[in-house]
Amino acid sequence: ARSRSSSMLTMRALLNALGVKDISEAIHGQAGLEALRERKIDLVLTDLAMSPMDGLELTRHLRNDEKSPNPFVPIIMITGHTEKYRVEAARDAGVTEFLAKPITAHNLFARITEILERPRAFVRCDSYFGPDRRRLRSGLAGARDPVHDRPVVAEGPHRLRLLLLLAELGHR
């Protein structure tokens, strides 16, 4: 068995400090998809640089594959690669929020709060499915579970069921 990376342990400690206790872990996108199929997840935190399936491929799969376990799940992309083309690629894949390393508790809390308090409507067009990329502060309803007609995300950090996907050391 592989030991957990220091990044995974640090992120878990930050999430615990914010009140998030129900955390599943995976070390690459394929393992993350398996976790999403096995249990209800309210929020995905994923690293951009993972192997064999990176965060962009995971996001595209979750948003567009007809067998996706949850195409509406909010996704926060974590990366140290903040070049404009990478941020745009994450946005265009359907990422809900983008979080640059180094991660602080304040920045992590701000992204989670944004998702919980101001969920964005999902849009579908020929080339995109995901959260509305426009940052409107109006009365647009957030993503809703179409089966149960309720918001997709939990009511607060302490109620989140979170999936954490971070690359193991050596896979960055």
Tab-separated table of C-alpha atoms in Angstrom:
chain	number	residue	atom	x	y	z
A	1	ALA	CA	0.000	0.000	0.000
A	2	ARG	CA	1.198	3.503	-0.795
A	3	SER	CA	1.544	6.002	1.986
A	4	ARG	CA	-0.382	9.239	1.776
A	5	SER	CA	1.508	12.232	0.462
A	6	SER	CA	2.311	15.195	2.658
A	7	SER	CA	0.003	17.251	0.404
A	8	MET	CA	-2.874	14.898	1.168
A	9	LEU	CA	-2.209	15.050	4.911
A	10	THR	CA	-1.901	18.847	4.874
A	11	MET	CA	-5.098	19.278	2.862
A	12	ARG	CA	-6.973	16.893	5.166
A	13	ALA	CA	-5.790	18.901	8.196
A	14	LEU	CA	-6.951	22.168	6.576
A	15	LEU	CA	-10.340	20.665	5.735
A	16	ASN	CA	-10.738	19.257	9.250
A	17	ALA	CA	-9.949	22.706	10.681
A	18	LEU	CA	-12.755	24.116	8.498
A	19	GLY	CA	-15.159	21.531	9.896
A	20	VAL	CA	-15.102	19.077	6.983
A	21	LYS	CA	-14.811	15.565	8.450
A	22	ASP	CA	-16.278	13.206	5.817
A	23	ILE	CA	-13.357	12.995	3.360
A	24	SER	CA	-12.636	10.273	0.824
A	25	GLU	CA	-9.209	10.193	-0.810
A	26	ALA	CA	-7.892	9.139	-4.199
A	27	ILE	CA	-4.483	9.582	-5.834
A	28	HIS	CA	-5.610	9.956	-9.472
A	29	GLY	CA	-8.719	10.602	-11.524
A	30	GLN	CA	-9.660	6.983	-12.206
A	31	ALA	CA	-9.596	6.182	-8.482
A	32	GLY	CA	-11.653	9.337	-7.920
A	33	LEU	CA	-14.306	8.159	-10.386
A	34	GLU	CA	-14.497	4.841	-8.551
A	35	ALA	CA	-14.984	6.676	-5.244
A	36	LEU	CA	-17.747	8.789	-6.804
A	37	ARG	CA	-19.510	5.634	-7.971
A	38	GLU	CA	-19.285	4.054	-4.517
A	39	ARG	CA	-20.684	6.896	-2.410
A	40	LYS	CA	-22.424	10.262	-2.511
A	41	ILE	CA	-19.908	13.092	-2.803
A	42	ASP	CA	-20.880	16.778	-2.449
A	43	LEU	CA	-17.607	18.387	-3.537
A	44	VAL	CA	-14.473	17.302	-5.396
A	45	LEU	CA	-11.066	18.883	-4.731
A	46	THR	CA	-8.726	17.696	-7.464
A	47	ASP	CA	-5.130	18.321	-8.357
A	48	LEU	CA	-4.455	19.296	-11.959
A	49	ALA	CA	-1.308	17.167	-12.294
A	50	MET	CA	-2.089	13.508	-11.617
A	51	SER	CA	-1.314	10.326	-13.489
A	52	PRO	CA	-2.727	8.275	-15.159
A	53	MET	CA	-5.851	10.526	-15.259
A	54	ASP	CA	-5.276	14.203	-14.483
A	55	GLY	CA	-7.738	16.699	-13.043
A	56	LEU	CA	-8.798	18.079	-16.430
A	57	GLU	CA	-9.572	14.622	-17.802
A	58	LEU	CA	-11.467	13.783	-14.600
A	59	THR	CA	-13.500	16.991	-14.906
A	60	ARG	CA	-14.321	16.368	-18.563
A	61	HIS	CA	-15.385	12.823	-17.733
A	62	LEU	CA	-17.579	13.932	-14.825
A	63	ARG	CA	-19.249	16.672	-16.865
A	64	ASN	CA	-19.677	14.937	-20.222
A	65	ASP	CA	-19.641	11.152	-19.971
A	66	GLU	CA	-23.117	9.631	-20.090
A	67	LYS	CA	-22.006	7.182	-17.376
A	68	SER	CA	-20.809	9.965	-15.075
A	69	PRO	CA	-21.703	9.253	-11.444
A	70	ASN	CA	-22.528	12.960	-10.854
A	71	PRO	CA	-22.162	15.521	-13.667
A	72	PHE	CA	-23.313	18.351	-11.340
A	73	VAL	CA	-20.787	17.838	-8.521
A	74	PRO	CA	-18.851	21.050	-7.755
A	75	ILE	CA	-15.149	20.720	-8.597
A	76	ILE	CA	-12.316	22.819	-7.190
A	77	MET	CA	-9.123	22.482	-9.252
A	78	ILE	CA	-5.905	22.773	-7.211
A	79	THR	CA	-2.622	23.516	-8.940
A	80	GLY	CA	0.678	25.318	-8.795
A	81	HIS	CA	0.406	25.880	-12.566
A	82	THR	CA	-1.439	29.177	-12.841
A	83	GLU	CA	-0.640	30.158	-16.406
A	84	LYS	CA	-3.632	31.746	-18.143
A	85	TYR	CA	-4.022	28.883	-20.637
A	86	ARG	CA	-4.224	26.334	-17.791
A	87	VAL	CA	-6.825	28.350	-15.882
A	88	GLU	CA	-8.856	28.700	-19.083
A	89	ALA	CA	-8.525	24.973	-19.818
A	90	ALA	CA	-9.830	24.157	-16.328
A	91	ARG	CA	-12.712	26.605	-16.742
A	92	ASP	CA	-13.549	25.203	-20.172
A	93	ALA	CA	-13.495	21.630	-18.849
A	94	GLY	CA	-16.197	22.552	-16.324
A	95	VAL	CA	-14.285	23.269	-13.121
A	96	THR	CA	-16.368	25.221	-10.607
A	97	GLU	CA	-13.499	27.005	-8.823
A	98	PHE	CA	-9.719	27.245	-9.261
A	99	LEU	CA	-7.324	27.262	-6.290
A	100	ALA	CA	-3.643	28.125	-6.751
A	101	LYS	CA	-0.906	26.641	-4.579
A	102	PRO	CA	0.309	27.366	-2.011
A	103	ILE	CA	-3.068	26.793	-0.425
A	104	THR	CA	-4.081	28.723	2.666
A	105	ALA	CA	-6.987	27.972	4.970
A	106	HIS	CA	-8.448	31.364	4.036
A	107	ASN	CA	-8.345	30.690	0.268
A	108	LEU	CA	-9.704	27.165	0.654
A	109	PHE	CA	-12.530	28.400	2.870
A	110	ALA	CA	-13.319	31.192	0.372
A	111	ARG	CA	-13.692	28.698	-2.506
A	112	ILE	CA	-15.860	26.294	-0.500
A	113	THR	CA	-17.992	29.185	0.767
A	114	GLU	CA	-18.436	30.480	-2.801
A	115	ILE	CA	-19.761	27.078	-3.867
A	116	LEU	CA	-22.080	26.701	-0.877
A	117	GLU	CA	-23.440	30.237	-0.726
A	118	ARG	CA	-23.507	31.155	-4.417
A	119	PRO	CA	-23.891	27.977	-6.470
A	120	ARG	CA	-23.899	28.661	-10.194
A	121	ALA	CA	-26.487	27.392	-12.629
A	122	PHE	CA	-25.284	24.762	-15.060
A	123	VAL	CA	-25.386	25.444	-18.778
A	124	ARG	CA	-25.281	23.110	-21.741
A	125	CYS	CA	-24.306	24.037	-25.286
A	126	ASP	CA	-22.637	22.217	-28.165
A	127	SER	CA	-19.120	22.556	-26.761
A	128	TYR	CA	-19.634	22.901	-22.999
A	129	PHE	CA	-21.497	21.502	-20.025
A	130	GLY	CA	-20.793	22.785	-16.540
A	131	PRO	CA	-21.274	25.696	-14.174
A	132	ASP	CA	-22.044	29.019	-15.808
A	133	ARG	CA	-18.659	30.613	-16.457
A	134	ARG	CA	-20.026	34.101	-15.934
A	135	ARG	CA	-19.648	35.420	-12.394
A	136	LEU	CA	-23.168	36.764	-11.962
A	137	ARG	CA	-24.253	37.864	-8.513
A	138	SER	CA	-27.938	37.876	-9.375
A	139	GLY	CA	-30.728	35.513	-8.461
A	140	LEU	CA	-29.718	32.595	-10.663
A	141	ALA	CA	-30.514	29.310	-8.987
A	142	GLY	CA	-27.592	27.013	-8.357
A	143	ALA	CA	-27.174	23.474	-9.578
A	144	ARG	CA	-30.022	21.239	-8.479
A	145	ASP	CA	-30.297	17.484	-8.216
A	146	PRO	CA	-32.820	16.739	-11.008
A	147	VAL	CA	-34.158	13.610	-9.282
A	148	HIS	CA	-34.819	15.071	-5.827
A	149	ASP	CA	-35.166	18.784	-6.777
A	150	ARG	CA	-32.750	19.988	-4.117
A	151	PRO	CA	-29.430	21.835	-4.216
A	152	VAL	CA	-26.522	19.645	-5.265
A	153	VAL	CA	-24.207	20.694	-2.428
A	154	ALA	CA	-24.582	20.195	1.308
A	155	GLU	CA	-25.736	22.934	3.672
A	156	GLY	CA	-22.362	23.774	5.250
A	157	PRO	CA	-18.748	22.596	5.569
A	158	HIS	CA	-19.530	20.254	8.464
A	159	ARG	CA	-22.110	18.441	6.277
A	160	LEU	CA	-19.920	18.074	3.174
A	161	ARG	CA	-19.008	14.660	1.829
A	162	LEU	CA	-15.783	15.532	0.061
A	163	LEU	CA	-13.518	13.683	-2.358
A	164	LEU	CA	-9.874	14.764	-2.230
A	165	LEU	CA	-7.653	13.872	-5.194
A	166	LEU	CA	-4.009	14.873	-4.920
A	167	ALA	CA	-1.041	13.523	-6.784
A	168	GLU	CA	1.441	11.374	-4.916
A	169	LEU	CA	4.955	12.762	-4.639
A	170	GLY	CA	6.793	12.284	-7.892
A	171	HIS	CA	3.639	12.688	-10.015
A	172	ARG	CA	3.569	16.500	-10.158
